[in-house]
Amino acid sequence: QAQLVESGGGAVQAGGSLTLSCVVPERHSSYCKGWFRQTPGHEREEVASIEQDGTRTYSDFAKGRFHISQDEDKRTHYLRMDSLKVEDTGTYYCATHPWVCGTADFNSWGQGTQVTVSS
């Protein structure tokens, strides 16, 4: 079983939306939480991250279209993706690490979930 459990991937037409979910162990509740993706022809790249206090960081390609959030009671963080483009197609991963976002490599990962955007 993956340490982080993801759901929400699937197929969607360009312009549509998907929301990915990631359930984390309770001990990860205070951790930095992030989303990554790997798309064809590109290295794995960070999409967004969120601190326990709600501070958010986005990669340039995600700004304005993607939104990261968390629900502490459900031990879950989310990635809402709007206005999806074909170029967003790829495998998406959630991840955590126990330090401040931006100061360490992520060391806990989900299994990955496939997002396919069609034209």
Short mmCIF file of C-alpha atoms in Angstrom, two decimals:
data_model
loop_
_atom_site.label_atom_id
_atom_site.label_comp_id
_atom_site.label_asym_id
_atom_site.label_seq_id
_atom_site.Cartn_x
_atom_site.Cartn_y
_atom_site.Cartn_z
CA GLN A 1 0.00 0.00 0.00
CA ALA A 2 1.27 3.45 -0.91
CA GLN A 3 1.99 5.71 2.04
CA LEU A 4 -0.13 8.44 0.44
CA VAL A 5 -3.38 7.40 -1.23
CA GLU A 6 -4.53 9.28 -4.32
CA SER A 7 -7.77 9.36 -6.25
CA GLY A 8 -9.53 11.47 -8.85
CA GLY A 9 -7.57 10.89 -12.03
CA GLY A 10 -9.34 10.13 -15.26
CA ALA A 11 -10.13 11.35 -18.73
CA VAL A 12 -11.58 14.74 -19.51
CA GLN A 13 -12.05 16.93 -22.55
CA ALA A 14 -9.98 20.06 -23.00
CA GLY A 15 -11.53 22.93 -21.07
CA GLY A 16 -12.91 20.65 -18.39
CA SER A 17 -11.97 20.17 -14.76
CA LEU A 18 -10.71 17.45 -12.44
CA THR A 19 -10.00 17.38 -8.72
CA LEU A 20 -7.34 15.04 -7.36
CA SER A 21 -7.35 13.92 -3.71
CA CYS A 22 -4.55 12.64 -1.48
CA VAL A 23 -5.11 11.05 1.93
CA VAL A 24 -2.07 11.21 4.19
CA PRO A 25 -1.18 9.57 7.53
CA GLU A 26 -2.18 11.60 10.56
CA ARG A 27 1.47 12.18 11.46
CA HIS A 28 1.83 14.06 8.16
CA SER A 29 -0.80 16.62 9.12
CA SER A 30 1.79 19.31 9.82
CA TYR A 31 3.99 18.43 6.85
CA CYS A 32 4.58 20.32 3.65
CA LYS A 33 2.21 18.80 1.08
CA GLY A 34 2.74 18.95 -2.65
CA TRP A 35 1.61 17.81 -6.07
CA PHE A 36 3.93 16.84 -8.91
CA ARG A 37 3.39 15.70 -12.46
CA GLN A 38 5.29 13.98 -15.23
CA THR A 39 4.13 14.72 -18.75
CA PRO A 40 5.45 13.25 -22.02
CA GLY A 41 8.80 14.71 -22.97
CA HIS A 42 9.29 16.50 -19.65
CA GLU A 43 11.01 15.75 -16.36
CA ARG A 44 8.96 15.41 -13.22
CA GLU A 45 7.94 18.89 -12.08
CA GLU A 46 6.31 20.38 -9.03
CA VAL A 47 2.79 21.69 -9.52
CA ALA A 48 1.98 23.24 -6.15
CA SER A 49 2.59 22.96 -2.42
CA ILE A 50 0.77 23.95 0.74
CA GLU A 51 1.93 24.46 4.32
CA GLN A 52 -0.03 23.44 7.40
CA ASP A 53 -0.96 27.11 7.85
CA GLY A 54 -2.35 27.28 4.32
CA THR A 55 0.54 29.07 2.63
CA ARG A 56 0.50 28.07 -1.06
CA THR A 57 3.10 28.02 -3.78
CA TYR A 58 2.44 27.36 -7.49
CA SER A 59 4.62 26.66 -10.46
CA ASP A 60 4.18 29.13 -13.29
CA PHE A 61 2.19 26.78 -15.51
CA ALA A 62 -0.28 26.12 -12.68
CA LYS A 63 -0.98 29.71 -11.68
CA GLY A 64 -4.53 30.78 -12.40
CA ARG A 65 -5.80 27.33 -13.40
CA PHE A 66 -4.84 24.94 -10.59
CA HIS A 67 -5.67 25.31 -6.91
CA ILE A 68 -4.23 23.34 -3.97
CA SER A 69 -6.20 23.02 -0.74
CA GLN A 70 -6.44 20.81 2.33
CA ASP A 71 -9.03 19.46 4.75
CA GLU A 72 -7.33 18.69 8.05
CA ASP A 73 -10.27 16.70 9.43
CA LYS A 74 -10.17 14.35 6.44
CA ARG A 75 -6.36 14.19 6.36
CA THR A 76 -6.69 15.06 2.70
CA HIS A 77 -5.25 17.61 0.34
CA TYR A 78 -6.56 18.36 -3.12
CA LEU A 79 -5.53 19.66 -6.48
CA ARG A 80 -8.36 21.26 -8.42
CA MET A 81 -7.48 21.63 -12.09
CA ASP A 82 -9.60 23.92 -14.24
CA SER A 83 -9.44 24.83 -17.93
CA LEU A 84 -7.46 21.69 -18.64
CA LYS A 85 -5.32 21.53 -21.75
CA VAL A 86 -4.03 18.57 -23.73
CA GLU A 87 -0.54 19.47 -22.52
CA ASP A 88 -1.67 18.76 -18.94
CA THR A 89 -1.91 15.06 -19.78
CA GLY A 90 0.39 13.00 -17.59
CA THR A 91 0.86 11.18 -14.32
CA TYR A 92 0.20 13.21 -11.18
CA TYR A 93 1.71 12.43 -7.77
CA CYS A 94 1.10 13.74 -4.29
CA ALA A 95 3.98 14.01 -1.86
CA THR A 96 4.97 15.25 1.60
CA HIS A 97 8.01 16.03 3.67
CA PRO A 98 8.22 16.99 7.35
CA TRP A 99 9.99 20.34 6.96
CA VAL A 100 9.07 23.79 5.70
CA CYS A 101 8.05 23.87 2.05
CA GLY A 102 10.90 24.85 -0.20
CA THR A 103 13.63 23.70 2.21
CA ALA A 104 13.82 19.95 1.55
CA ASP A 105 13.17 17.21 -0.97
CA PHE A 106 9.87 15.38 -0.75
CA ASN A 107 10.31 11.90 0.72
CA SER A 108 6.82 10.40 0.88
CA TRP A 109 4.89 9.76 -2.32
CA GLY A 110 1.59 8.54 -3.65
CA GLN A 111 1.26 5.89 -6.31
CA GLY A 112 0.50 8.31 -9.12
CA THR A 113 -2.76 8.84 -10.97
CA GLN A 114 -3.21 9.29 -14.69
CA VAL A 115 -4.82 12.40 -16.12
CA THR A 116 -5.70 12.35 -19.80
CA VAL A 117 -7.00 15.47 -21.52
CA SER A 118 -8.38 15.04 -25.01
CA SER A 119 -9.11 17.61 -27.68
#
